[in-house]
CSV table of C-alpha atoms in Angstrom, one decimal:
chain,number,residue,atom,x,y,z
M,6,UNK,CA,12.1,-13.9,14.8
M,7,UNK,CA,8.9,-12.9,12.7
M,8,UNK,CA,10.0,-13.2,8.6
M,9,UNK,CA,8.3,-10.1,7.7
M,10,UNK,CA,10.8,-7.5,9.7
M,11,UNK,CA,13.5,-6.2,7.7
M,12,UNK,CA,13.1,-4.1,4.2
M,13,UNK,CA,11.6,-4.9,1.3
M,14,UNK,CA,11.8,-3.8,-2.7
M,15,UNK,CA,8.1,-4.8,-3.3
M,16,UNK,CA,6.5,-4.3,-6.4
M,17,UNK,CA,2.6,-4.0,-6.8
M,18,UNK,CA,1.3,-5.2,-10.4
M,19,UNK,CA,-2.1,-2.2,-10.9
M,20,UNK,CA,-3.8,-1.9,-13.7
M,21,UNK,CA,-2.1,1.3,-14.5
M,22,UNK,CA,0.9,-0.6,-13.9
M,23,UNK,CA,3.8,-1.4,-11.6
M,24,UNK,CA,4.0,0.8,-8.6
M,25,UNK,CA,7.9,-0.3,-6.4
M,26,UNK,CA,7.8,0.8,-3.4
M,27,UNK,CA,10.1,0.1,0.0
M,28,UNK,CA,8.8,-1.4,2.8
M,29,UNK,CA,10.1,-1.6,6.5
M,30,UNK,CA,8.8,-3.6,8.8
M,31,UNK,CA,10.1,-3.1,12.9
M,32,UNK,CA,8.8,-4.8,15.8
M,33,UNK,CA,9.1,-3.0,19.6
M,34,UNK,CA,8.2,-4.4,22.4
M,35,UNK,CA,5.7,-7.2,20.3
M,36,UNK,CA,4.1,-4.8,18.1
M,37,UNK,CA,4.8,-4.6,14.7
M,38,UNK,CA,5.0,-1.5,12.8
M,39,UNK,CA,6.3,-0.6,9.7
M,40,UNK,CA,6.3,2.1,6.2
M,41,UNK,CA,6.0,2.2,2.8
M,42,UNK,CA,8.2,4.5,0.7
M,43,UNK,CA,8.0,5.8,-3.1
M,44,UNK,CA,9.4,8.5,-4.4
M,45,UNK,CA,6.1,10.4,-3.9
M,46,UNK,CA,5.3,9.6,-0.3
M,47,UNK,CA,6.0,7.7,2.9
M,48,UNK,CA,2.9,6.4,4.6
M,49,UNK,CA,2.7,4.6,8.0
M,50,UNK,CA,1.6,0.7,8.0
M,51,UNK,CA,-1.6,0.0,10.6
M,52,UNK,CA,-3.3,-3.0,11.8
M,53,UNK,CA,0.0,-5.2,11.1
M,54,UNK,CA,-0.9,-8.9,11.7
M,55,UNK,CA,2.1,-11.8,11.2
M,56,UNK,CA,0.4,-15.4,11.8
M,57,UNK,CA,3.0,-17.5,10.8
M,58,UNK,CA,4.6,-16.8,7.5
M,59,UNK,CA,1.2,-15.1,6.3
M,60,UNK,CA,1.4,-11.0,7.1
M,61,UNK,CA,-1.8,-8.8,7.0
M,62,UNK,CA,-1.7,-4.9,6.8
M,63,UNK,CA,-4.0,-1.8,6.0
M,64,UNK,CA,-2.2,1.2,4.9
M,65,UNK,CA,-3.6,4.5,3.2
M,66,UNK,CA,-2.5,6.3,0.5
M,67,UNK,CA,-2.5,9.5,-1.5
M,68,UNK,CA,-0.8,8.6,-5.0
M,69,UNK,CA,-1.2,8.0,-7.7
M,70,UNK,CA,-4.6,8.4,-6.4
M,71,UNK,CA,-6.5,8.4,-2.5
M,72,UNK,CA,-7.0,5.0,-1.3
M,73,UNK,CA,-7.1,2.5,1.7
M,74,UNK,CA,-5.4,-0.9,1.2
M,75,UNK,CA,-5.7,-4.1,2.6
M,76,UNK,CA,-2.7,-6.8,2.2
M,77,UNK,CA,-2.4,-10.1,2.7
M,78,UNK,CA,1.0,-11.7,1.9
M,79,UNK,CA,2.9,-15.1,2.7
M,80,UNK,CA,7.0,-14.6,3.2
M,81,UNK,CA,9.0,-17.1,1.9
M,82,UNK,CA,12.4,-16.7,3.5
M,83,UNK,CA,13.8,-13.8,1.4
M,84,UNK,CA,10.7,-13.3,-1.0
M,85,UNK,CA,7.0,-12.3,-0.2
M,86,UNK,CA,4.1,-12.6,-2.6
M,87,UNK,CA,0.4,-12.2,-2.0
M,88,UNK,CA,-1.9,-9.5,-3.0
M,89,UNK,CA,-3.2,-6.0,-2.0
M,90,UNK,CA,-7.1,-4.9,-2.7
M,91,UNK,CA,-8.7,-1.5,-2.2
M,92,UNK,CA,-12.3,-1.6,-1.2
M,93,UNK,CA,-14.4,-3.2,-4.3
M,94,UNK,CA,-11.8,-2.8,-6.8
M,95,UNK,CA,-10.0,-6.0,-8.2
M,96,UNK,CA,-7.0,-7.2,-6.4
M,97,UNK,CA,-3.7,-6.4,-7.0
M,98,UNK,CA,-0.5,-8.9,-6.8
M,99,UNK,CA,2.0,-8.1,-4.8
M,100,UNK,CA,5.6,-9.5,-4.4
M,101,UNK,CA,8.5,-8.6,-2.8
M,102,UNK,CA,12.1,-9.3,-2.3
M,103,UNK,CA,14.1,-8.4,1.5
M,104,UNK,CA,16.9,-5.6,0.8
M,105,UNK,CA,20.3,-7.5,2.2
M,106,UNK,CA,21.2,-6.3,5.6
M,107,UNK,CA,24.1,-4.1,6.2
């Protein structure tokens, strides 16, 4: 089973501070797709990588302001950490915990 699938209360420390947002990760067929959820917007996950316990994904978004992200994350069983970055801007840290199942 690939760590990243499941859901995740991930919070992403900006310098306009702390976004949360919910993430799902699926797999079908061997492709991984996933979402990410705030109370503003859902957005669709692209380009979703998993290479062991490290997970890479681009995702765009509209708010608090219009940009394209690149993550790169490690999961550690029920926890992920890592960091996101948005084109020349400094990066961001991210972590995450999974949401229990059922």
């Amino acid at each position: 089973m690939l760590p990243i699938l499941g859901s995740w209360d991930v919070s992403l420390k900006t310098p306009i501070g702390t976004l949360r947002a919910t993430y799902v990760f699926t797999e079908a067929d061997g492709v991984i797709t996933g979402t990410a959820s705030t109370t503003s917007e859902t957005v669709p996950l692209t380009a979703v990588v998993c290479d062991g316990s490290r997970v890479t994904w681009q995702q765009s978004v509209t708010r608090p302001m219009r940009l394209n992200l690149d993550f790169d994350v490690v999961v550690d069983d029920q926890t992920l950490s890592g960091h996101s970055r948005a084109g020349r801007l400094p990066r961001t840290a991210v972590t995450g915990i999974r949401r229990p199942t059922g």
